[in-house]
Tab-separated table of C-alpha atoms and ligand atoms in Angstrom:
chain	number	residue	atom	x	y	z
C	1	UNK	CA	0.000	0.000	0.000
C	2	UNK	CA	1.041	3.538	-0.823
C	3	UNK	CA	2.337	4.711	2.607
C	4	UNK	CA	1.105	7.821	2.268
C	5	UNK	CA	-3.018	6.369	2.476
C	6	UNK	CA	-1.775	5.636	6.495
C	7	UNK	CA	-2.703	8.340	8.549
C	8	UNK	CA	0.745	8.202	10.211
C	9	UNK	CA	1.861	9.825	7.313
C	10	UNK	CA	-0.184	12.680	7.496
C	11	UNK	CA	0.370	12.995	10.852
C	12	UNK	CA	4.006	13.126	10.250
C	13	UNK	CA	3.176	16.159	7.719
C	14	UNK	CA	1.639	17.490	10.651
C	15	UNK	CA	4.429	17.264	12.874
C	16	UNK	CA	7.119	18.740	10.387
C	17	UNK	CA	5.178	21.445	9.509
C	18	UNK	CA	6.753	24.770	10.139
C	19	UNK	CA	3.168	26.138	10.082
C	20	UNK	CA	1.286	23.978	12.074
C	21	UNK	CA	1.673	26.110	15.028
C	22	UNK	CA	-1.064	28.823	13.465
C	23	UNK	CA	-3.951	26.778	14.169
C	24	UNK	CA	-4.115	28.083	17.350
C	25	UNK	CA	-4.433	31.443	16.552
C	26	UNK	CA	-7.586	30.689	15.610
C	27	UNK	CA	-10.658	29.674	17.392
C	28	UNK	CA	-11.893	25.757	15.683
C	29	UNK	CA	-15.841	25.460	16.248
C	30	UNK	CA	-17.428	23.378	18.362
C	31	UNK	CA	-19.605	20.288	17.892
C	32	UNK	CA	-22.455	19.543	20.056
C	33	UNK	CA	-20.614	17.485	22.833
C	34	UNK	CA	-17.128	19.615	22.905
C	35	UNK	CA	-15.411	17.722	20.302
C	36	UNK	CA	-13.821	20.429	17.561
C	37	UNK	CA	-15.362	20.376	13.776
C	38	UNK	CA	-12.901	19.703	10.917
C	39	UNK	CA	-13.559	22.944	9.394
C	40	UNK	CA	-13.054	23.041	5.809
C	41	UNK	CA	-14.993	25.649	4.908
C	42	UNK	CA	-12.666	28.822	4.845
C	43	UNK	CA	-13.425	29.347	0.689
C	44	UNK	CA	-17.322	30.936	2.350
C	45	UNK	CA	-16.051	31.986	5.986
C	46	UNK	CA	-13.156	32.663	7.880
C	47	UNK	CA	-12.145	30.616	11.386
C	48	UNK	CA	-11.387	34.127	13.443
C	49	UNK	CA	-8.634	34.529	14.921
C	50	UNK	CA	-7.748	34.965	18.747
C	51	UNK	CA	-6.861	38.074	18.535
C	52	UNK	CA	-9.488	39.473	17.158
C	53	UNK	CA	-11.529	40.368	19.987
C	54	UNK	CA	-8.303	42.046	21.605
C	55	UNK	CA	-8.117	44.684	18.458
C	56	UNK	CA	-12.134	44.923	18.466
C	57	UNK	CA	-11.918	45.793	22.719
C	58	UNK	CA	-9.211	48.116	22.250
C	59	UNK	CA	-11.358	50.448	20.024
C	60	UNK	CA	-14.142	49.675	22.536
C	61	UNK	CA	-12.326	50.454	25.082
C	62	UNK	CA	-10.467	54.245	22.835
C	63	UNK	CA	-14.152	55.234	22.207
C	64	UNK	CA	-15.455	54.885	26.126
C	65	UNK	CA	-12.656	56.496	27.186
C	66	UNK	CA	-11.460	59.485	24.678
C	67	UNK	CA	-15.147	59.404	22.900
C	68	UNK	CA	-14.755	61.593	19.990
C	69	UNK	CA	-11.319	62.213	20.900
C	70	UNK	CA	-10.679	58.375	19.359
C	71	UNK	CA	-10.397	60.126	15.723
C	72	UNK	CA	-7.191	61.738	16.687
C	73	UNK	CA	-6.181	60.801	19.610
C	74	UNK	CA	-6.349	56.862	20.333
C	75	UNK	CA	-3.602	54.451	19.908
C	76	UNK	CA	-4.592	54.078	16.807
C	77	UNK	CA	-6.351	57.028	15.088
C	78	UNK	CA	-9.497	56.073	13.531
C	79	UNK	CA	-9.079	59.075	10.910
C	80	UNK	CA	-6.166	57.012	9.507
C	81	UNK	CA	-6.882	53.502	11.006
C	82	UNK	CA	-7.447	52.086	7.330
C	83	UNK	CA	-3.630	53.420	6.167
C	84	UNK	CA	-2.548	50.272	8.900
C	85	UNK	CA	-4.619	47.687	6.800
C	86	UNK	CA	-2.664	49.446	3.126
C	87	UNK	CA	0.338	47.494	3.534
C	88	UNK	CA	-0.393	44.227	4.611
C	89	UNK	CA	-3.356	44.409	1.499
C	90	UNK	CA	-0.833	45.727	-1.121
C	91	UNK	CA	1.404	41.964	-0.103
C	92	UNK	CA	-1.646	39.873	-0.522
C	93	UNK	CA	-2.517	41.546	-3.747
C	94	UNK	CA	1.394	42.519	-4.858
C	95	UNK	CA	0.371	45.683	-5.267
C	96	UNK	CA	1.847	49.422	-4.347
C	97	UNK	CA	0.253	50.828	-1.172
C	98	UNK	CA	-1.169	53.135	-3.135
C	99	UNK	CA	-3.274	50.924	-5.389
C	100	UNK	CA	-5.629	49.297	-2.391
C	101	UNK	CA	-7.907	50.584	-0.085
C	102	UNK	CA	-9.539	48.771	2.637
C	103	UNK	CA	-13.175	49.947	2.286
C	104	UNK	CA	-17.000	48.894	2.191
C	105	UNK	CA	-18.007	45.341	1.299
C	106	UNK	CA	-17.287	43.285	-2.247
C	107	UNK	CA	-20.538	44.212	-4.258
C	108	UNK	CA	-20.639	47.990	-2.946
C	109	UNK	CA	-17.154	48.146	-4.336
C	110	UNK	CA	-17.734	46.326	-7.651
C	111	UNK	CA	-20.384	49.312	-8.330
C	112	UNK	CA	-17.633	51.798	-7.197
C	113	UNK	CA	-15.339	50.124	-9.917
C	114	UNK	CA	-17.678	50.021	-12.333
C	115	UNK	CA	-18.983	53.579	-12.087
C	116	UNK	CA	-15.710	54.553	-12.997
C	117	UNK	CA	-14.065	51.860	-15.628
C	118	UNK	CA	-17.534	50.968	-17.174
C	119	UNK	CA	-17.349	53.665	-20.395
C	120	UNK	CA	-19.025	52.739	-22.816
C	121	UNK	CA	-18.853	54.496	-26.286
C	122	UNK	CA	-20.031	53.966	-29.353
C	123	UNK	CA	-20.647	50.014	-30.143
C	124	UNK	CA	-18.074	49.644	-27.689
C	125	UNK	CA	-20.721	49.126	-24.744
C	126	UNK	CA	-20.649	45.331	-23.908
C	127	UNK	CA	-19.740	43.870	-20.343
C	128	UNK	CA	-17.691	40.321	-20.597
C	129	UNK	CA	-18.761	38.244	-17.659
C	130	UNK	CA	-18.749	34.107	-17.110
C	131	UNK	CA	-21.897	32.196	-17.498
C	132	UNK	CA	-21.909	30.619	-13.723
C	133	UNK	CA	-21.067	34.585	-12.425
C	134	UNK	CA	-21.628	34.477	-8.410
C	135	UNK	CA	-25.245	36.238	-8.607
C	136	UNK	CA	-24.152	39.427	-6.860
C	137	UNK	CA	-22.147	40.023	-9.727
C	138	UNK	CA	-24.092	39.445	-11.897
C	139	UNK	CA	-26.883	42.026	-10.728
C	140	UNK	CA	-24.261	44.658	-10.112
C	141	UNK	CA	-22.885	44.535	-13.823
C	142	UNK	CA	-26.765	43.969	-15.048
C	143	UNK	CA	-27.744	46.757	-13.275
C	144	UNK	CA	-25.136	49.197	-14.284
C	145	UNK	CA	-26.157	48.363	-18.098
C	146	UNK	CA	-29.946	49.012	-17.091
C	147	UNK	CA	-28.577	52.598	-15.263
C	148	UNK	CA	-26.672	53.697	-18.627
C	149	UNK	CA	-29.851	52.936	-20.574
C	150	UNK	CA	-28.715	49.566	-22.077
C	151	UNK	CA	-30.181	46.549	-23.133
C	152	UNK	CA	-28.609	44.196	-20.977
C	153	UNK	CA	-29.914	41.011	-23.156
C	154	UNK	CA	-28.141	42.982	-25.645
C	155	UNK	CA	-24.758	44.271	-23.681
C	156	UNK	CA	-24.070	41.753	-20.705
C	157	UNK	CA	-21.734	38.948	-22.729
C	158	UNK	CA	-21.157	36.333	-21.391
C	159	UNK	CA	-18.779	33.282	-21.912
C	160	UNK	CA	-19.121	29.814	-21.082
C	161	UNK	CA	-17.130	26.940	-20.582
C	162	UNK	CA	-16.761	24.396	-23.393
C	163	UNK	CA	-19.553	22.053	-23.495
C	164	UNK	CA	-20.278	20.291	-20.427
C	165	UNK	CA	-17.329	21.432	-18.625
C	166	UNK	CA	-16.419	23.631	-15.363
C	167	UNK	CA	-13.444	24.427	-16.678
C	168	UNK	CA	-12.646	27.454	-19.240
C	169	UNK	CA	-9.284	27.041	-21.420
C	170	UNK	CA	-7.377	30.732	-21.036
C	171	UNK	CA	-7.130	30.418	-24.728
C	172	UNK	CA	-10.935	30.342	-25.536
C	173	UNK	CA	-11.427	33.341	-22.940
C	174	UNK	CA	-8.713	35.221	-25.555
C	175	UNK	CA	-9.987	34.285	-28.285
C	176	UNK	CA	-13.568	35.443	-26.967
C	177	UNK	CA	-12.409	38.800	-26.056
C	178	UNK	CA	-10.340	39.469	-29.631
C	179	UNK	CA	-12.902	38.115	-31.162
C	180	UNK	CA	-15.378	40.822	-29.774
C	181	UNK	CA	-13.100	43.214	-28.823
C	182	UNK	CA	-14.408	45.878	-30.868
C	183	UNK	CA	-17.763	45.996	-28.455
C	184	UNK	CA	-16.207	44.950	-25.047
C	185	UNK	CA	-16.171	47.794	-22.868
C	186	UNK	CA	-14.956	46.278	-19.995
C	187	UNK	CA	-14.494	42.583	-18.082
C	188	UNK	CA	-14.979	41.276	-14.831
C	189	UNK	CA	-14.154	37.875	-14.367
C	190	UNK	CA	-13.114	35.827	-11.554
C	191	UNK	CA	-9.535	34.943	-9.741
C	192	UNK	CA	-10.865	32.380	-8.464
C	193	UNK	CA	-14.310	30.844	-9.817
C	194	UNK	CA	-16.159	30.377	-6.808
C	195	UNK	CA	-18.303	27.076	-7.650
C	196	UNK	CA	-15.727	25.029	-9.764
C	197	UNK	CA	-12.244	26.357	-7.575
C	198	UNK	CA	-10.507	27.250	-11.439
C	199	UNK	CA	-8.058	29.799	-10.479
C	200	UNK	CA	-7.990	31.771	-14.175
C	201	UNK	CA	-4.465	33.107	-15.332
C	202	UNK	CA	-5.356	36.480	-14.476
C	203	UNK	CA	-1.823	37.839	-16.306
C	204	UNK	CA	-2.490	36.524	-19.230
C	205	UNK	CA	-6.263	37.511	-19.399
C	206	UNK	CA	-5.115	40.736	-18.201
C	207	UNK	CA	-3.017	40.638	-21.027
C	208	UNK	CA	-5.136	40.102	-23.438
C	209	UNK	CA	-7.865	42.520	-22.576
C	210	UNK	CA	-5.272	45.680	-22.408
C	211	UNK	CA	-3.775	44.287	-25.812
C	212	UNK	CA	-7.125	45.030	-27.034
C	213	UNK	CA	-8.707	48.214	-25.344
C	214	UNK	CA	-10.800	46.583	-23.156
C	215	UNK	CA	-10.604	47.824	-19.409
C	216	UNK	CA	-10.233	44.226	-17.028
C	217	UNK	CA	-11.244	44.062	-13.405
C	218	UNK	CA	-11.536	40.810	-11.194
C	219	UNK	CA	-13.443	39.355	-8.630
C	220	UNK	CA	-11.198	38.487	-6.078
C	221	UNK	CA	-13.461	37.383	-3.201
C	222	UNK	CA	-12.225	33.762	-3.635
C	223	UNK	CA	-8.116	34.455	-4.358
C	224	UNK	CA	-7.044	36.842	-2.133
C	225	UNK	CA	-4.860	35.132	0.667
C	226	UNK	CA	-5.369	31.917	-1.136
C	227	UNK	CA	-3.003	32.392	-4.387
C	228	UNK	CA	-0.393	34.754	-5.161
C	229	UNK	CA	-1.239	37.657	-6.747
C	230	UNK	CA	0.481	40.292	-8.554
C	231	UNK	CA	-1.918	42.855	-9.418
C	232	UNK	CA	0.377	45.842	-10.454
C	233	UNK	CA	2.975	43.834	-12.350
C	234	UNK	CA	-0.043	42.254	-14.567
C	235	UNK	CA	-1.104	45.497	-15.056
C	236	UNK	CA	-4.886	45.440	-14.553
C	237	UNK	CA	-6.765	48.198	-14.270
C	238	UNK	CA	-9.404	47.348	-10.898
C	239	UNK	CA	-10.388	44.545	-8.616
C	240	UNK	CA	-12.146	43.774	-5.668
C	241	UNK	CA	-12.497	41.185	-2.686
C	242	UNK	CA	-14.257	40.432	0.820
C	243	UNK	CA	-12.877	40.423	4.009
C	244	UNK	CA	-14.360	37.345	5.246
C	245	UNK	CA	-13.757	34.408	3.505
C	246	UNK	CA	-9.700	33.231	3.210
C	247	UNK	CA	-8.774	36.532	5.054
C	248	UNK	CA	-10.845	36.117	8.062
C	249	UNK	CA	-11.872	38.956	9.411
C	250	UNK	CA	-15.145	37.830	10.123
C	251	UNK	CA	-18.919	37.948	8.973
C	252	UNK	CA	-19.617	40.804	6.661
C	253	UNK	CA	-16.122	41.942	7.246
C	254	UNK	CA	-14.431	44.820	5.244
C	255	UNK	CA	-13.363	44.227	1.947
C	256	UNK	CA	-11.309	46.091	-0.579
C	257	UNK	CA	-10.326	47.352	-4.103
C	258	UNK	CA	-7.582	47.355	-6.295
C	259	UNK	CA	-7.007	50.684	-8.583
C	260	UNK	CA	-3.993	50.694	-10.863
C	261	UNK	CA	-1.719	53.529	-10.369
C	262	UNK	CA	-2.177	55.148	-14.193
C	263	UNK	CA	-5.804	55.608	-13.042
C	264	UNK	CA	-5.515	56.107	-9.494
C	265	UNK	CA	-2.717	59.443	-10.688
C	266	UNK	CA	-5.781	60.536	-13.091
C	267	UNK	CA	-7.440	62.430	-10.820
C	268	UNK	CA	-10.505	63.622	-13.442
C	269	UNK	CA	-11.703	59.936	-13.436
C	270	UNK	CA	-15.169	60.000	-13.388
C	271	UNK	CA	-16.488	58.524	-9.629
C	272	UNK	CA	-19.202	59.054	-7.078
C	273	UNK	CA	-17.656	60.980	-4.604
C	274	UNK	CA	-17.456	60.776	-0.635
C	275	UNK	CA	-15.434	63.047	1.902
C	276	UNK	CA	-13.593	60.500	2.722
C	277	UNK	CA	-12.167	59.900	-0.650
C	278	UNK	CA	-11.475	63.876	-0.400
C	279	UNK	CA	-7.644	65.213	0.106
C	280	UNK	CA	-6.961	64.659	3.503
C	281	UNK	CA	-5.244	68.387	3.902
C	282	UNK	CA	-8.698	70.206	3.351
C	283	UNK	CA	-11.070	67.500	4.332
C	284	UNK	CA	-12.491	68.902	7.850
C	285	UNK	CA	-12.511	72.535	5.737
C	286	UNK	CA	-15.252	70.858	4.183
C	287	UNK	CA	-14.808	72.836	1.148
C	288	UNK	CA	-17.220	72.958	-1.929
C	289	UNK	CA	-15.370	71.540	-4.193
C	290	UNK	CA	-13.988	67.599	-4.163
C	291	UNK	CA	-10.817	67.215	-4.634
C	292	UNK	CA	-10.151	63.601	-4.928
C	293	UNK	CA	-7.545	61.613	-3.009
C	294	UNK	CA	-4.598	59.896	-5.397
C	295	UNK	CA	-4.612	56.441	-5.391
C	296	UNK	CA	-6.912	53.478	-4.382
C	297	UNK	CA	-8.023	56.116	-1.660
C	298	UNK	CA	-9.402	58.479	-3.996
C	299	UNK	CA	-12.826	55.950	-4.382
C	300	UNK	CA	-13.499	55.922	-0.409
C	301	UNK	CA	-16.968	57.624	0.177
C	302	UNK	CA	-17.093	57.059	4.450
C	303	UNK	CA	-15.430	56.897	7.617
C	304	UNK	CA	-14.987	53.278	7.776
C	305	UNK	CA	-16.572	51.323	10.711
C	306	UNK	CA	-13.227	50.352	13.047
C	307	UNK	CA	-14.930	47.649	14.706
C	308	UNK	CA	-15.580	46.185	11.057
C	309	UNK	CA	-11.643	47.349	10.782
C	310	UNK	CA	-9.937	45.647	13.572
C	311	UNK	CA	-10.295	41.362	12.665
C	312	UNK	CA	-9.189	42.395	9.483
C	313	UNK	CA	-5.837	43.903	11.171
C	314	UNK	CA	-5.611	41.312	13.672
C	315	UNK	CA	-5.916	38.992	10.514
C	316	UNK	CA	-3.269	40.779	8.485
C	317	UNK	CA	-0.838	40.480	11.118
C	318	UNK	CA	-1.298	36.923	10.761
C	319	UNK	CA	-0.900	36.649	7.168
C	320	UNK	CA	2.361	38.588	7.784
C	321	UNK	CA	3.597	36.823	10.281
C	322	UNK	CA	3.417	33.556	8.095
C	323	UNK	CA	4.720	34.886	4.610
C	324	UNK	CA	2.048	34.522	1.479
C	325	UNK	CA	5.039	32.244	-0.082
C	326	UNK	CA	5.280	29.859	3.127
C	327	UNK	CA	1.286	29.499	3.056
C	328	UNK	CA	1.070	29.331	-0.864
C	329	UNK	CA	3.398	26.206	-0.265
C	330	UNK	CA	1.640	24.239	2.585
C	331	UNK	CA	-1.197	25.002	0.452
C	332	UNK	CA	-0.324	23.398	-2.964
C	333	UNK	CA	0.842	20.282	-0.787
C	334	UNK	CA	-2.099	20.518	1.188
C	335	UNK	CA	-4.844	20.234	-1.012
C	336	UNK	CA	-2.617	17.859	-3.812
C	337	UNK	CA	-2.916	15.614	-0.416
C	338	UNK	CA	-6.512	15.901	-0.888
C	339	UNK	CA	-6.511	15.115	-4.061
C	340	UNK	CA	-4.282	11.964	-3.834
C	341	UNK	CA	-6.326	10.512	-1.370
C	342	UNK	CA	-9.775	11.006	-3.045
C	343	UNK	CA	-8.745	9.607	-6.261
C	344	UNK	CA	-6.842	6.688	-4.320
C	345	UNK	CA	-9.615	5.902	-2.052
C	346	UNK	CA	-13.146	7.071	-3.290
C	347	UNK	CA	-11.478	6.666	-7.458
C	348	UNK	CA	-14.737	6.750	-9.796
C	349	UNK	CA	-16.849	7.772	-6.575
C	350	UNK	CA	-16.326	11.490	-6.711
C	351	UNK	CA	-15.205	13.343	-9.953
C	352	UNK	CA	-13.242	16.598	-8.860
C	353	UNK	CA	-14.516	19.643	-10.679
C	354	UNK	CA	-11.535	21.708	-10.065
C	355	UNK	CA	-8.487	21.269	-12.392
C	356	UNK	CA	-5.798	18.950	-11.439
C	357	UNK	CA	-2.923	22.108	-12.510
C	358	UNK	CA	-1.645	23.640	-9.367
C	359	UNK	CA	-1.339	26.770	-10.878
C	360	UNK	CA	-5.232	26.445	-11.975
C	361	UNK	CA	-6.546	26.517	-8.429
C	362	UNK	CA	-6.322	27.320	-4.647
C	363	UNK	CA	-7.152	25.570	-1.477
C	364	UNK	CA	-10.328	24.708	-2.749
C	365	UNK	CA	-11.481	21.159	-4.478
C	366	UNK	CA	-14.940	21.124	-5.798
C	367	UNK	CA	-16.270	17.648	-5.944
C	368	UNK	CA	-18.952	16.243	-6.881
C	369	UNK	CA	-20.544	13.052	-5.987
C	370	UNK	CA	-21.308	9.950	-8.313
C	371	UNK	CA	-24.843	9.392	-6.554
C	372	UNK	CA	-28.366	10.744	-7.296
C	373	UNK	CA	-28.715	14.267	-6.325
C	374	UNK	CA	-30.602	13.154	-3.391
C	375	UNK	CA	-28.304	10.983	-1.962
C	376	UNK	CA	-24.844	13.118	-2.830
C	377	UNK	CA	-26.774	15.783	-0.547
C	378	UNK	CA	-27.623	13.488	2.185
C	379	UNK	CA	-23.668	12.243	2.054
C	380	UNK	CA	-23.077	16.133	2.633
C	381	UNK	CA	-25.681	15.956	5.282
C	382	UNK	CA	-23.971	13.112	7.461
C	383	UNK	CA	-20.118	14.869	6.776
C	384	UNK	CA	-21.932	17.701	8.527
C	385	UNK	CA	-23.396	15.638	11.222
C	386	UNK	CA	-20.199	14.246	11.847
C	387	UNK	CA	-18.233	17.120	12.371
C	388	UNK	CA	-16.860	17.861	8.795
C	389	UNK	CA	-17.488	21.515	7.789
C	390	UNK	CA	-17.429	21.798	3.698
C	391	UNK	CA	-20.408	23.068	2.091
C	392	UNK	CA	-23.424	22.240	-0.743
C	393	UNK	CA	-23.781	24.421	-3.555
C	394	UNK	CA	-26.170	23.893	-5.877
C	395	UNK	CA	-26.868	22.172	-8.034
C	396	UNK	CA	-24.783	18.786	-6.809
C	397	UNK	CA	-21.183	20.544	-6.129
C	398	UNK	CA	-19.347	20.187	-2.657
C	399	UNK	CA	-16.846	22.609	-2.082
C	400	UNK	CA	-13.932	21.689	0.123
C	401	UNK	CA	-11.249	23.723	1.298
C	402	UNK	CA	-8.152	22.938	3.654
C	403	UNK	CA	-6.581	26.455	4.083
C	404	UNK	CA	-2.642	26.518	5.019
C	405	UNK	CA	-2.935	29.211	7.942
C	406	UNK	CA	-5.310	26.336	10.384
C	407	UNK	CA	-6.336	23.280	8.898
C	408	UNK	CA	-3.375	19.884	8.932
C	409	UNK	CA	-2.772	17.001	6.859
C	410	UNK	CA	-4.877	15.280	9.325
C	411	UNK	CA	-8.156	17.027	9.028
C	412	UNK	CA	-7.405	16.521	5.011
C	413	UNK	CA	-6.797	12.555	5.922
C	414	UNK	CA	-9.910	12.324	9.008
C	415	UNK	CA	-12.193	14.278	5.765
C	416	UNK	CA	-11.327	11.496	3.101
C	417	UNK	CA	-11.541	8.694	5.728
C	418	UNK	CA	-15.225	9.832	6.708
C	419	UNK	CA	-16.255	10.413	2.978
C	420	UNK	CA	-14.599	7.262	2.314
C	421	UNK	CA	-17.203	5.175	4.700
C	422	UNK	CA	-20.150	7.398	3.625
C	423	UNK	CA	-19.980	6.343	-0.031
C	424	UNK	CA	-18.523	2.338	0.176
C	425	UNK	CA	-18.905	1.794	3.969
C	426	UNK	CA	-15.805	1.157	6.356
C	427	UNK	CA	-12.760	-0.831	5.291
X	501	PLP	C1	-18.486	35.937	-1.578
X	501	PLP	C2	-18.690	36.603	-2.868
X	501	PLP	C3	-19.426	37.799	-2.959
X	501	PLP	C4	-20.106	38.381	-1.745
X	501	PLP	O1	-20.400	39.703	-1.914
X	501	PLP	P1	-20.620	40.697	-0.662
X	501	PLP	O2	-20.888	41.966	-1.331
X	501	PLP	O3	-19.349	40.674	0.134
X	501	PLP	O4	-21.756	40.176	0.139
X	501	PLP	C5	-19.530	38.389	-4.208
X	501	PLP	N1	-18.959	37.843	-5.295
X	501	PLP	C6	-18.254	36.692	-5.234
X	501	PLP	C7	-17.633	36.110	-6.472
X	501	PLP	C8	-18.106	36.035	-4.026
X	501	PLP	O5	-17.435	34.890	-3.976
């Protein structure tokens, strides 16, 4: 037998593994009866780290004691607080601090992006999405057709993958876009495609698009602190993410954009406008006129909320502390483990969605289940009773995701084991 199908081996993985200790930073639900879940669910939410509540009770604590005061005069500001959130972004993202902003939440952003990049002229007025588009992308880029008095069933494009398959080929997404180039206005696709875990070559889409005049923004919400990413270098022109699913900072946490420097310099961009976004020098002059900000900070409308703020600096500190390269690297062997062990115990029983290149996906393997519909969701429906945190998306896809920063070879092994005896029964 292949030693590594003994769980020794895994937990040998376990025990050489520099990163191991960062599990507990982080707080592992419970299961009724005290035992901890295996919690492989960190594509949709977060685990939240311990120190989390310490950064929320210190702003607790600045506003009961120095009230308004807290703006200026608190450990940490809260007029600049977001400026301690721009570094630790622009490393995720390999971007320059002044090409992100932590701000708002992932579809309030998208319509800040689009409101400025979406400029259509002429016959150049389509929008290039993906067929399987999370829905809240979808509606955004819909509606902004709808608000510039477009057809959508005549200006939303979308592409699909080839027939019967999860998976696009970067070369049919080219040809797509050269193909239509001449009425693409702008793109938003994916980094990482939520239901099938395809992590696109965003350079060379990027590439692509610029080559021919179409403006390119992605959807990060499913790649940022989960692949590397190298936003400036690939020269894109927007993007966006959550807060709350690989970065964990928690439930409806603070998310963020992306704004290339050559736009973010171009200060007559067309926006909607906020003081915040204003030039900090005259901002509490409240003059008449708005004078944007340069850079990614130029799109801010508000005074962010610094409760929403904190996890997500507690978080950062993490993803510092343990180097994006470091975690990229657990990761690849992390969920390859997966992947050996599914095809050499469950083989024709599940049929992974996600492609088998390691530069074509994250932490994430989608899977789906050779059974009727019914019974591949009740198999999902014990792995929950039992303690195994992944999750159902419709229509028969279960998404599984062993992230580098708290989950071990073991939970990846204990997963495959209880899968294992759900579809053939116990060895
Ligand atoms: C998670 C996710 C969202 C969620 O949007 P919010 O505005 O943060 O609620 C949007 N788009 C994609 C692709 C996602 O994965």
């Amino acid at each position: 037998m292949n030693p590594s199908l003994d769980r020794t081996y895994a937990q040998q993985q376990d025990e050489e593994d520099v990163l191991a200790p960062l599990r507990d930073r982080f707080h592992l639900p419970a299961r009724k009866g005290g035992t901890r879940s295996i919690y492989l669910c960190g594509h949709s939410l977060g685990l939240q780290p311990k120190s989390a509540a310490s950064a929320i009770n210190e702003e607790l604590a600045a506003w009961a004691e120095l009230a308004v005061d807290g703006h200026f005069d608190s450990k940490r500001p809260w007029v600049s607080y977001h400026e301690q959130l721009t570094p630790g972004l622009a490393r995720l993202t390999g971007a320059r601090p002044s090409e992100v902003i932590a701000m708002n939440s992932l579809t309030v952003n998208l319509h800040l992006m689009l409101a400025s990049f979406y400029r259509p002229e002429g016959e150049r007025n389509k929008i290039l999405i993906e067929k399987r588009a999370f829905s809240s992308d979808r509606y955004a880029v819909h509606s902004h057709l709808e608000q510039r008095g477009f057809d959508p069933a005549m200006t939303l494009m979308e592409i699909e993958p080839r027939f019967g398959e999860y998976i696009f080929a970067t070369e049919d997404i080219c040809e797509s876009i050269e193909r239509h180039a001449r009425e693409i206005a702008a793109i938003v696709l994916p980094g990482v495609q939520y239901l099938s875990g395809q992590c696109f070559d965003m350079a060379k889409i990027a590439a692509c698009a610029r080559k021919h005049g179409c403006v390119i923004g992605y959807d990060l919400a499913h790649a940022i602190g989960n692949v590397p990413l190298r936003l400036h270098d690939w020269d894109i022109d927007f993007a966006v993410w959550c807060g709350y699913k690989y970065l964990n900072a928690g439930p409806g946490a603070i998310g963020g954009c992306f704004v290339h420097e050559r736009h973010g310099i171009a200060l007559d961009m067309p926006r909607f406008a906020g003081w915040w976004g204003h030039d900090k020098t005259s901002r509490f002059a409240m003059p008449e006129q708005f004078v944007p900000l340069r850079g990614a900070e130029g799109w801010q409308l508000s005074n962010p909320s610094i409760f929403a703020a904190a996890p997500l600096l507690a978080s950062l500190e993490i993803f510092d502390q343990a180097g994006m390269e470091a975690l990229r690297a657990k990761s690849i062997r992390l969920t390859g483990y997966l992947e050996l062990l599914l095809q050499a115990s469950l083989g024709d029983h599940v049929a992974i969605l996600t492609p088998n290149l390691i530069e074509a996906r994250g932490c994430q393997l989608s899977i789906r289940i050779a059974r009727a519909p019914d019974e591949a969701r009740a198999i999902h429906q014990q792995l929950t009773h039992q303690g195994f945190i992944c999750d159902w998306r419709e229509p028969d896809v279960v998404r599984v995701a062993p992230t580098p920063l708290y989950n071990s070879f073991r939970d990846v092994w204990d997963f495959v084991a209880a899968l294992h005896s759900l579809c053939i029964g116990s060895p």
